[in-house]
């Protein structure tokens, strides 16, 4: 028998999950996820104060997604999180769903960060940050709010901000 000059294998050169040498799929490849933006937030004023985070459902595939809301307290209590499985989202028509998060008056400056995750635990939305105080200030700064049918809420936003500040002082919250 005769063994000639042996040539070492070229090895794999994976590009976007496929070997450019032989075409084999990279077993460790995880495609980058293009993240979408949440539609925004709104508030519900009733027996409770709720901030609602809206998701454009055209960005969602499957039914096992979930939303994580992280609440960073304005004082030394740190951060808490709450997870909302997709089955708990509230549909608003066919293209939008939302999750509502209750906030007390003294917690109006607590920062809420929201993100959507798929069933594999991958974050599929960009994080969205808001607070009740920031929401009220944003509405007060919107020029179109002054001339819209919602202009009647402008006084309410100012009153809410004042009430939140008074509640924080009363409960020595965030001081």
C-alpha positions as a printed NumPy array, in Angstrom:
array([[  0.   ,   0.   ,   0.   ],
       [  1.05 ,   3.571,  -0.527],
       [  0.113,   6.716,   1.367],
       [  0.813,   9.91 ,  -0.496],
       [  1.077,  13.436,   0.703],
       [ -1.791,  14.036,   3.07 ],
       [ -3.632,  17.332,   2.865],
       [ -5.225,  18.665,   6.035],
       [ -8.928,  19.413,   5.894],
       [ -9.753,  23.045,   5.29 ],
       [-11.966,  23.209,   8.359],
       [-15.182,  25.143,   8.541],
       [-15.641,  28.845,   7.936],
       [-19.08 ,  29.684,   9.229],
       [-20.751,  32.81 ,   7.883],
       [-24.295,  33.61 ,   9.065],
       [-24.766,  30.047,  10.27 ],
       [-23.506,  28.228,   7.134],
       [-20.014,  26.963,   6.284],
       [-18.656,  28.827,   3.243],
       [-16.415,  25.811,   2.448],
       [-18.874,  22.907,   2.474],
       [-22.335,  24.402,   3.13 ],
       [-22.833,  22.638,   6.467],
       [-25.044,  24.4  ,   9.022],
       [-23.304,  25.748,  12.122],
       [-24.747,  23.755,  15.048],
       [-24.016,  26.636,  17.446],
       [-25.476,  29.428,  15.313],
       [-28.129,  31.611,  16.91 ],
       [-29.51 ,  34.166,  14.442],
       [-29.6  ,  37.762,  15.59 ],
       [-33.097,  38.894,  16.418],
       [-34.314,  42.15 ,  14.952],
       [-36.05 ,  43.824,  17.861],
       [-39.184,  45.904,  17.455],
       [-40.346,  48.947,  19.409],
       [-43.372,  48.843,  21.673],
       [-46.2  ,  51.081,  20.506],
       [-46.037,  53.221,  23.631],
       [-47.946,  53.753,  26.81 ],
       [-51.181,  55.255,  28.059],
       [-52.806,  55.697,  31.442],
       [-56.057,  54.52 ,  32.912],
       [-57.463,  56.73 ,  35.623],
       [-60.092,  55.102,  37.77 ],
       [-60.184,  53.404,  41.151],
       [-56.542,  52.585,  40.488],
       [-53.834,  54.393,  38.564],
       [-52.555,  52.158,  35.776],
       [-49.949,  52.64 ,  33.112],
       [-50.651,  50.536,  30.014],
       [-47.914,  49.29 ,  27.677],
       [-49.038,  48.552,  24.102],
       [-47.596,  45.87 ,  21.797],
       [-48.086,  45.861,  18.03 ],
       [-49.194,  42.255,  17.498],
       [-47.972,  42.235,  13.881],
       [-44.487,  41.844,  15.428],
       [-45.489,  38.754,  17.421],
       [-45.359,  35.142,  16.276],
       [-46.638,  32.257,  18.358],
       [-48.647,  32.421,  21.552],
       [-45.998,  31.664,  24.192],
       [-44.441,  35.124,  24.388],
       [-44.327,  37.118,  27.58 ],
       [-43.742,  40.646,  28.835],
       [-41.451,  41.492,  31.727],
       [-42.062,  44.737,  33.623],
       [-39.189,  45.838,  35.864],
       [-40.048,  48.463,  38.434],
       [-37.09 ,  50.43 ,  39.768],
       [-38.18 ,  52.151,  42.955],
       [-37.246,  55.792,  43.429],
       [-36.039,  54.97 ,  46.951],
       [-33.613,  52.351,  48.259],
       [-35.918,  49.341,  47.758],
       [-34.229,  48.329,  44.498],
       [-36.036,  46.665,  41.592],
       [-38.892,  44.173,  41.324],
       [-40.11 ,  42.405,  38.204],
       [-43.416,  40.958,  37.107],
       [-43.919,  38.611,  34.168],
       [-47.092,  38.632,  32.072],
       [-47.585,  35.57 ,  29.834],
       [-49.217,  36.341,  26.49 ],
       [-52.416,  34.68 ,  27.696],
       [-52.777,  37.567,  30.212],
       [-52.351,  40.381,  27.679],
       [-55.491,  42.358,  26.907],
       [-56.383,  42.504,  23.209],
       [-57.431,  45.843,  21.784],
       [-58.693,  44.998,  18.332],
       [-56.674,  42.55 ,  16.254],
       [-53.388,  44.449,  15.975],
       [-52.698,  45.662,  19.507],
       [-52.484,  44.079,  22.935],
       [-51.463,  45.694,  26.17 ],
       [-50.417,  44.989,  29.713],
       [-51.512,  47.228,  32.596],
       [-49.371,  47.881,  35.64 ],
       [-50.862,  49.495,  38.772],
       [-48.96 ,  52.308,  40.46 ],
       [-49.744,  54.134,  43.693],
       [-49.51 ,  57.911,  43.937],
       [-46.292,  57.827,  45.949],
       [-44.694,  55.626,  43.259],
       [-45.26 ,  58.01 ,  40.351],
       [-41.493,  58.508,  39.874],
       [-40.657,  54.803,  39.899],
       [-39.142,  53.832,  36.552],
       [-40.894,  51.031,  34.687],
       [-38.95 ,  49.157,  31.997],
       [-40.9  ,  46.827,  29.72 ],
       [-39.677,  44.265,  27.18 ],
       [-41.247,  41.414,  25.205],
       [-39.631,  37.959,  25.137],
       [-40.317,  34.931,  22.959],
       [-40.883,  31.377,  24.222],
       [-37.116,  30.69 ,  23.984],
       [-36.44 ,  33.531,  26.443],
       [-34.945,  35.843,  23.819],
       [-35.788,  39.53 ,  24.105],
       [-37.648,  40.441,  20.911],
       [-38.519,  44.069,  21.664],
       [-36.404,  47.034,  22.523],
       [-36.85 ,  48.006,  26.165],
       [-39.396,  50.749,  26.768],
       [-39.031,  52.992,  29.819],
       [-41.693,  55.161,  31.396],
       [-43.137,  56.328,  34.688],
       [-46.394,  57.999,  35.607],
       [-44.596,  61.298,  36.238],
       [-42.744,  61.143,  32.899],
       [-45.99 ,  60.227,  31.109],
       [-47.805,  63.235,  32.621],
       [-44.935,  65.55 ,  31.724],
       [-44.86 ,  64.17 ,  28.179],
       [-48.573,  64.828,  27.752],
       [-48.188,  68.366,  29.117],
       [-45.4  ,  69.048,  26.601],
       [-47.323,  67.753,  23.56 ],
       [-48.56 ,  70.695,  21.557],
       [-51.4  ,  68.681,  19.979],
       [-52.777,  67.795,  23.427],
       [-53.598,  71.473,  24.014],
       [-56.04 ,  71.602,  21.09 ],
       [-57.38 ,  68.042,  21.12 ],
       [-60.537,  66.781,  22.826],
       [-58.144,  65.452,  25.501],
       [-57.127,  69.011,  26.488],
       [-59.421,  68.659,  29.486],
       [-56.862,  66.203,  30.925],
       [-54.068,  68.799,  31.081],
       [-55.276,  70.115,  34.44 ],
       [-55.597,  66.543,  35.645],
       [-51.951,  65.787,  34.698],
       [-50.765,  68.827,  36.69 ],
       [-52.942,  67.828,  39.635],
       [-51.624,  64.252,  39.472],
       [-48.021,  65.452,  39.537],
       [-48.787,  67.68 ,  42.535],
       [-50.644,  64.856,  44.291],
       [-47.762,  62.444,  43.65 ],
       [-45.264,  64.943,  45.073],
       [-47.457,  65.504,  48.131],
       [-47.84 ,  61.724,  48.644],
       [-44.073,  61.255,  48.439],
       [-43.548,  63.978,  51.06 ],
       [-46.258,  62.608,  53.316],
       [-44.915,  59.026,  53.194],
       [-41.255,  60.218,  53.147],
       [-40.866,  58.194,  49.981],
       [-37.665,  58.535,  47.967],
       [-36.17 ,  61.007,  50.427]])
